[in-house]
Coordinates of C-alpha atoms and ligand atoms in Angstrom, one line a residue:
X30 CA -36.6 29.8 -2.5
X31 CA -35.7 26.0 -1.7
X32 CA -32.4 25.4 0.4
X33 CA -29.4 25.0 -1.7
X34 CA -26.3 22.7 -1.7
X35 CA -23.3 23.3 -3.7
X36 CA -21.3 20.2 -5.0
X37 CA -17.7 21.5 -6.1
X38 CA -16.6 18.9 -8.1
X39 CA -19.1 16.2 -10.0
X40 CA -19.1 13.8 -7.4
X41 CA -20.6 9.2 -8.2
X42 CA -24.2 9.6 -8.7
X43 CA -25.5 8.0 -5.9
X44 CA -24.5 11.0 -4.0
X45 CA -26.0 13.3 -6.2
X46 CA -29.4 11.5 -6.5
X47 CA -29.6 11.7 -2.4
X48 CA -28.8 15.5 -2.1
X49 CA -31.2 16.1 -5.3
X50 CA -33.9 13.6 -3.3
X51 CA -33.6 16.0 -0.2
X52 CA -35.5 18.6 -1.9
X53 CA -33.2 21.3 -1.9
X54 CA -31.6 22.9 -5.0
X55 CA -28.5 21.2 -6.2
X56 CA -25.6 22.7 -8.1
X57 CA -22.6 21.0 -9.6
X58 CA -19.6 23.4 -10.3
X59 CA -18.9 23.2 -13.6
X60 CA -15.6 22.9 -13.3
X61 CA -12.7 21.6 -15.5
X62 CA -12.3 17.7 -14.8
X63 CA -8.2 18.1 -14.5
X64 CA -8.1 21.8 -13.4
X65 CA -10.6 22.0 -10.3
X66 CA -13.0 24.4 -9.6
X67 CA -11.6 27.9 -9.1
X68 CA -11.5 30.3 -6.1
X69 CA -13.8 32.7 -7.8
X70 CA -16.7 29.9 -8.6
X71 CA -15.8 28.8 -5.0
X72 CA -16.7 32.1 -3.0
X73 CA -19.3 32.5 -5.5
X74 CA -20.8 28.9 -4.9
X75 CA -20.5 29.1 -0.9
X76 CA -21.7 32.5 -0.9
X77 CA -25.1 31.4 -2.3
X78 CA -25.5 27.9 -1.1
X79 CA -26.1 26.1 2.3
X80 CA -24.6 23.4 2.2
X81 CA -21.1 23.3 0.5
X82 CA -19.7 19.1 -0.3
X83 CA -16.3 19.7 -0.7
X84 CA -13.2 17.6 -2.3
X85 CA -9.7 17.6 -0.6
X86 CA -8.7 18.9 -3.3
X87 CA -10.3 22.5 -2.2
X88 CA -8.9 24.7 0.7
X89 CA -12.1 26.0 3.1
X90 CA -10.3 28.8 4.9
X91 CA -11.8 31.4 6.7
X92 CA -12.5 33.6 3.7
X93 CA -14.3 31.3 2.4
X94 CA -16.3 30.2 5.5
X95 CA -16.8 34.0 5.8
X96 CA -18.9 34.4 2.8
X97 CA -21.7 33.5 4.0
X98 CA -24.1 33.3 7.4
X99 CA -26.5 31.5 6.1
X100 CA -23.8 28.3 5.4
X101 CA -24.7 25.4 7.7
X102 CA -22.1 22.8 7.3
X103 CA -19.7 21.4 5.4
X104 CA -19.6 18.0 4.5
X105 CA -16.6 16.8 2.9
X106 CA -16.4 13.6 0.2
X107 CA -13.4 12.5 1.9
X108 CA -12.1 11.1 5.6
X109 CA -9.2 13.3 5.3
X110 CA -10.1 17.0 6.0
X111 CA -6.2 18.7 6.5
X112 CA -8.0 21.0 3.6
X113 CA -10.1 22.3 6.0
X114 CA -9.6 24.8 8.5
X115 CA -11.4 23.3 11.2
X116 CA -10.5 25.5 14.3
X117 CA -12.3 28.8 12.3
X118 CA -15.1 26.6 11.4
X119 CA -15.8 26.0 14.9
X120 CA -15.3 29.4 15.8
X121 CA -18.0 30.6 13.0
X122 CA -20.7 27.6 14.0
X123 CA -20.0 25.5 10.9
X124 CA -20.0 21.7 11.4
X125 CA -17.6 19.9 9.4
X126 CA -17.9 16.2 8.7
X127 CA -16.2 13.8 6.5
X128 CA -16.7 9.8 5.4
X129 CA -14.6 7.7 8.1
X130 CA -14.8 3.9 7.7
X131 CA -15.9 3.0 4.6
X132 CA -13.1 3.1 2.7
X133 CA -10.6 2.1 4.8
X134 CA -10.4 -1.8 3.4
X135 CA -10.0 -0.3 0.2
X136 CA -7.3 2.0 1.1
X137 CA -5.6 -1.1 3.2
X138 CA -6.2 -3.4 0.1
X139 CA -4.3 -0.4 -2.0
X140 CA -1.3 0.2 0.6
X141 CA -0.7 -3.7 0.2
X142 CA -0.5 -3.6 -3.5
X143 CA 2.1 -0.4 -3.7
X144 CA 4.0 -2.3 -1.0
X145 CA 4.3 -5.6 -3.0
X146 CA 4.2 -3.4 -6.7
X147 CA 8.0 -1.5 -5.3
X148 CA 9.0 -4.5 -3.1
X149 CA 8.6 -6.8 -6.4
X150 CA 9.3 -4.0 -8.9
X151 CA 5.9 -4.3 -10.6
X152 CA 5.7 -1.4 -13.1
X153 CA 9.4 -1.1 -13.6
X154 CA 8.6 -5.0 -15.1
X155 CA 5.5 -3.4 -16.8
X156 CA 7.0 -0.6 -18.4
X157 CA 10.5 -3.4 -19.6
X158 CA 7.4 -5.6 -21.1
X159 CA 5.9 -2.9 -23.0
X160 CA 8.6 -1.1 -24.3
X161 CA 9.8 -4.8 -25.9
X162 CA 12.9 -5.3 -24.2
X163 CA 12.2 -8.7 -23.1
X164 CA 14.6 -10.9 -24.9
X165 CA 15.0 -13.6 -22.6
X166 CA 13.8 -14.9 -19.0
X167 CA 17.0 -14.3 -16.8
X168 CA 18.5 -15.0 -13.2
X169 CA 18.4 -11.9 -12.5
X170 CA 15.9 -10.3 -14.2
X171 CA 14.2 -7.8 -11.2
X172 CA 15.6 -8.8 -8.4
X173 CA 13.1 -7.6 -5.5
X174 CA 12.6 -7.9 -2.1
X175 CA 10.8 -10.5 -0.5
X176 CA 7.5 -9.8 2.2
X177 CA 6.4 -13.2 3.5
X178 CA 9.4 -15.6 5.0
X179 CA 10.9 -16.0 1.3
X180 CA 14.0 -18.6 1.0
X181 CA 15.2 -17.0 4.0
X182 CA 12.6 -17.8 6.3
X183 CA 13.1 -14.8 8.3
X184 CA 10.0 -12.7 9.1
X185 CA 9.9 -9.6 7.6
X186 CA 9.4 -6.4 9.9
X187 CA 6.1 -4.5 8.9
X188 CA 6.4 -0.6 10.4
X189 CA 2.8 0.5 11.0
X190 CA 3.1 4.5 11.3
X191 CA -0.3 5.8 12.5
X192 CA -2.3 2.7 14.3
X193 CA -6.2 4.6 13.6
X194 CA -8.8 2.3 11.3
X195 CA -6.3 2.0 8.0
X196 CA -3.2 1.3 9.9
X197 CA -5.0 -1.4 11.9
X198 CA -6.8 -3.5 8.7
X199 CA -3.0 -2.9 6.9
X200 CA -1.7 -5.0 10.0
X201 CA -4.6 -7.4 9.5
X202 CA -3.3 -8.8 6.1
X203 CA 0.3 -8.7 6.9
X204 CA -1.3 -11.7 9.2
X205 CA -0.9 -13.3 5.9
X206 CA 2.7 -12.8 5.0
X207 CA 4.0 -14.1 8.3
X208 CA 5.5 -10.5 9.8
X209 CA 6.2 -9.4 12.7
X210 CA 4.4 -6.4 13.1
X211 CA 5.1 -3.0 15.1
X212 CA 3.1 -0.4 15.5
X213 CA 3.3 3.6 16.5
X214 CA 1.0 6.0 16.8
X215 CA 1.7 9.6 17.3
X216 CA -1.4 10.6 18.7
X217 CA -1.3 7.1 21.1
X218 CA -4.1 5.6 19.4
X219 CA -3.8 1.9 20.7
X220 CA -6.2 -0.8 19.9
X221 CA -8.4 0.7 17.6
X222 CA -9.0 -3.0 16.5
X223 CA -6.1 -5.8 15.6
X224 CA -4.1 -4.4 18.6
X225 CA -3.4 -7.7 19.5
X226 CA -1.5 -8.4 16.4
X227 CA 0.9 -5.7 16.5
X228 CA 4.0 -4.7 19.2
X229 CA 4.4 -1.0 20.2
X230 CA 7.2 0.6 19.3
X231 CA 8.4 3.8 19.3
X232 CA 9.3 5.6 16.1
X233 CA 12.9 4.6 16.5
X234 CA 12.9 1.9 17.2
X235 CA 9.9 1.3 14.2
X236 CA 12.5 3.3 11.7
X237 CA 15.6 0.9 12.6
X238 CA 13.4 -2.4 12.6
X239 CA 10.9 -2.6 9.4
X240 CA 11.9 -3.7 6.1
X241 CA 8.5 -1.8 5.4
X242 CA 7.7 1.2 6.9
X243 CA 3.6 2.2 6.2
X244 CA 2.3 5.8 6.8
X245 CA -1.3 6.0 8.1
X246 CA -1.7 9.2 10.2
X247 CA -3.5 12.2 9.3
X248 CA -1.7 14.9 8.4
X249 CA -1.9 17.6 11.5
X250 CA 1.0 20.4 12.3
X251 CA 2.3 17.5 14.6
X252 CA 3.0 14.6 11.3
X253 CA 4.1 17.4 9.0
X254 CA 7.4 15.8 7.7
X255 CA 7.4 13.1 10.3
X256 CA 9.5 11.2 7.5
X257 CA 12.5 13.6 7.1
X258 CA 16.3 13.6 6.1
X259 CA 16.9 12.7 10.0
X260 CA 14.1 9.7 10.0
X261 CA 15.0 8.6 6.5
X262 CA 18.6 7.7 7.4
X263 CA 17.3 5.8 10.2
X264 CA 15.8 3.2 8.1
X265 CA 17.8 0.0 7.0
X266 CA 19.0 0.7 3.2
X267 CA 17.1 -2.4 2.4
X268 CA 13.9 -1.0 3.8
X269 CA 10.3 0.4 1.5
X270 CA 8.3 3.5 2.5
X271 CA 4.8 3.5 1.6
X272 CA 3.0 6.8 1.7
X273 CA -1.3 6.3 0.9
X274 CA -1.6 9.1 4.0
X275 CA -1.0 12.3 2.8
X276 CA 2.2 13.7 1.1
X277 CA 2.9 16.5 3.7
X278 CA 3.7 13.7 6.5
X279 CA 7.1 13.2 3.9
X280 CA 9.3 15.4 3.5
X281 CA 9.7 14.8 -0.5
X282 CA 12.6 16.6 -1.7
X283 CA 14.4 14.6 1.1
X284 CA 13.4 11.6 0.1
X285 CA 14.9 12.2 -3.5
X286 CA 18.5 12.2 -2.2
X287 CA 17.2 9.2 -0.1
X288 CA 16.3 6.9 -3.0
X289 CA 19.2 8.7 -5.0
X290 CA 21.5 8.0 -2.6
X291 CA 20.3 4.9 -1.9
X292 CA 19.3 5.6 1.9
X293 CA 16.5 3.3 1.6
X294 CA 15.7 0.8 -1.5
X295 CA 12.1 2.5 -2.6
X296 CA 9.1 4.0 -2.1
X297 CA 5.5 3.9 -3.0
X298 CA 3.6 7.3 -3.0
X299 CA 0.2 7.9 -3.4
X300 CA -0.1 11.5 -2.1
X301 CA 2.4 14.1 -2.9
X302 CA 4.0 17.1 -1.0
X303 CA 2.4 19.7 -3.2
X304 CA 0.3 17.4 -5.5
X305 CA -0.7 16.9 -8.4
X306 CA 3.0 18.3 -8.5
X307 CA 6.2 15.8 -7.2
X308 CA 9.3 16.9 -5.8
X309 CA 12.2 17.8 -8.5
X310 CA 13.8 14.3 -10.0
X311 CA 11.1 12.0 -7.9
X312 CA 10.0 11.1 -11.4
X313 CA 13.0 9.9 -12.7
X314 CA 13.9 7.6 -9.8
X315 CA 13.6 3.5 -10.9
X316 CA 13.1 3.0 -7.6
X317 CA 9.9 4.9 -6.9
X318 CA 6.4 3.9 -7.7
X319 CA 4.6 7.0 -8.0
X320 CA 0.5 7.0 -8.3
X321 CA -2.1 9.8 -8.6
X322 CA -3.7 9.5 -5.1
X323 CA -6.1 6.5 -5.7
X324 CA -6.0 4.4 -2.7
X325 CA -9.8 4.4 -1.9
X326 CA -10.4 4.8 -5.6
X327 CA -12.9 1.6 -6.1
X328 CA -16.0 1.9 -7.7
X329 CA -18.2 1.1 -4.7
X330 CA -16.2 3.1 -1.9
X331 CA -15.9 6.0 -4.2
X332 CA -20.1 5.8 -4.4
X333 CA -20.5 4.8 -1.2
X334 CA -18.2 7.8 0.3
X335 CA -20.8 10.3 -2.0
X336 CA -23.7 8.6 -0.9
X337 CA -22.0 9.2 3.0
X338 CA -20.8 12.9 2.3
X339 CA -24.7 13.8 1.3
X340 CA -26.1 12.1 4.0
X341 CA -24.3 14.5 6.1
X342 CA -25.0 17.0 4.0
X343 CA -28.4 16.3 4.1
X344 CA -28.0 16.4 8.0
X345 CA -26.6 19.6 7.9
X346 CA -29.4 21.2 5.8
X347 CA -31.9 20.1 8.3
X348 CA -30.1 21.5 11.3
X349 CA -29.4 18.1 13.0
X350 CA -26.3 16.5 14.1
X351 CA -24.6 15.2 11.3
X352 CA -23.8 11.5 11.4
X353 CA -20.1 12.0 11.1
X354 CA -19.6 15.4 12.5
X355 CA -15.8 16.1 12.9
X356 CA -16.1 18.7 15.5
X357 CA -19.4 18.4 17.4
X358 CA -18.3 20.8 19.8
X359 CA -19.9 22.8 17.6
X360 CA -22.9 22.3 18.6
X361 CA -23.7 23.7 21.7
X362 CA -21.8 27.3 20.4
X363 CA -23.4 30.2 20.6
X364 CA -22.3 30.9 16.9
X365 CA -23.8 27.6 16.1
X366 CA -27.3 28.6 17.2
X367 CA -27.3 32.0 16.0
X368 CA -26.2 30.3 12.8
X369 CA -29.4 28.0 12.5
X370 CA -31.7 30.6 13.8
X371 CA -30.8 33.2 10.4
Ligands
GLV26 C1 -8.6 10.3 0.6 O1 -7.4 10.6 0.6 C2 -9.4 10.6 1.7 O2 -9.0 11.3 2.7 O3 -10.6 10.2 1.7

């Protein structure tokens, strides 16, 4: 019986014409568009496959990555992989990759549009338009912030929070707007690319400074709630948060009472705490633009990401290194060879 890789959730079609090109059996759980596939089609579908192409929307614990010997990676249709238990996949021989790179223009482009859509008040303008309560241009009709030198012709403060690929092309096009720039990274990532156009700082100092503070790290037991009650009230009342990392780096329910209390001016989310759900009264705020974690969501990223995640997959199935392998220290484990010898 031919190899078999099991797709969890229907992923562009480019993706799928590569894995179904490779020869091997391909299945597509036939799951529920809004609900997901469920943990019982999951064990079923890694239990019988040898490949699994996961979403970030699944968690691959060890039960799952029990199922099965005969499993012989993972490759994920994402660059995050916080869904993914990576030390246990290591320990059972299972490489884990993900799709680094190509979307990070996209998601850069993205971060830049929440910033200037809650800076400028963009949907709240939408939604006034719509509902037909435009009577007549005003004064003071949505006030917003400025981001390039404005009538003031003071440089605004960009906060870059997590200086890896994305941060670094954020920074790029705030080249455009005139800011100063500062950067932090917790993990010390420096220079990735654009380091020139940034200044170090640390997260004080960063908090304090911006008038928009950016979050770009991934989310690891060390950025969990980076951005809590205490960090919050560190920012300038005037400043933004922008969130297209992942919504465990905020702590949510204390950034309610922030833009409640008005801590901070507004935020822009894109990933939630516990998502698809949002903290209690985050939806009623005025001051928060809230978006269903779409920042690499453009028609040729998203293909390009599936055509990346079966390439690895593909890699995976044939026993080879896989392009973008996320622990390759896998490789020379004695679970690993055992693994590919079954
Ligand atoms: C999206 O959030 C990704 O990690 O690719």
């Amino acid at each position: 019986m031919s190899e078999h890789i099991f797709v969890t959730r229907r992923i562009p079609e480019p993706g799928l014409e590569l894995l179904r090109d490779s020869g091997a059996r391909v299945t597509v759980s036939q799951s529920d568009e809004e609900q997901g596939v469920t943990r019982q089609d999951l064990l079923a579908g890694v239990a019988d496959c040898n490949v699994l192409v996961p979403l970030l929307t699944e968690p691959i614990d060890r039960e799952l990555m029990s199922v099965n010997d005969h499993l012989l990676g993972i490759a994920q249709m994402a660059v995050g992989y916080n869904n993914i238990d990576i030390p246990t996949a290591t320990e059972l021989g299972i490489p884990v990759s993900n799709t680094p790179g190509v979307l990070t223009d996209t998601t850069a482009d993205f971060t830049w549009a929440m910033l200037m859509a809650v800076a400028r008040r963009i949907p709240e303008a939408h939604n006034y338009m719509v509902a037909g309560r435009y009577k007549l241009w005003g004064p003071n009709l949505f006030l917003g912030a400025d981001i390039g030198l404005g009538a003031s012709g003071i440089p605004k403060v960009l906060g870059i929070v997590g200086y890896g690929r994305i941060g670094a092309a954020v920074a790029r096009r705030a080249q455009g707007f005139d800011m100063e720039i500062l950067a932090h990274d917790p993990f010390n990532r420096k220079g990735i690319d654009a380091d020139d156009m940034v200044t170090w700082a640390d997260f004080e100092e960063l908090l304090e400074r911006s008038d928009f503070v950016t979050l770009h790290p991934p989310l690891t037991p060390e950025t969990h709630h980076l951005i809590n009650a205490a960090a919050l009230k560190r920012m300038k009342s005037t400043a933004y948060l922008i969130n297209a990392a992942r919504g465990p780096v905020v702590d949510e329910a204390a950034l309610v009472t922030a833009l409640r209390e008005d801590w901070i001016a507004g935020a822009a989310l894109d990933v939630f705490e516990d998502e698809p759900a949002m903290a209690p009264g985050l939806a009623e705020l005025s001051n928060a633009v809230l978006i269903p974690h779409i920042a690499s969501a453009s028609t040729d990223t998203r293909s390009k990401m599936a055509t990346m995640a079966a390439t690895n997959a593909i890699a995976h199935l044939r026993r080879e290194k896989a392009p973008n392998v996320v622990n390759p220290e896998v490789y020379d484990t004695e679970a690993y060879r055992r693994r590919v010898a079954r």
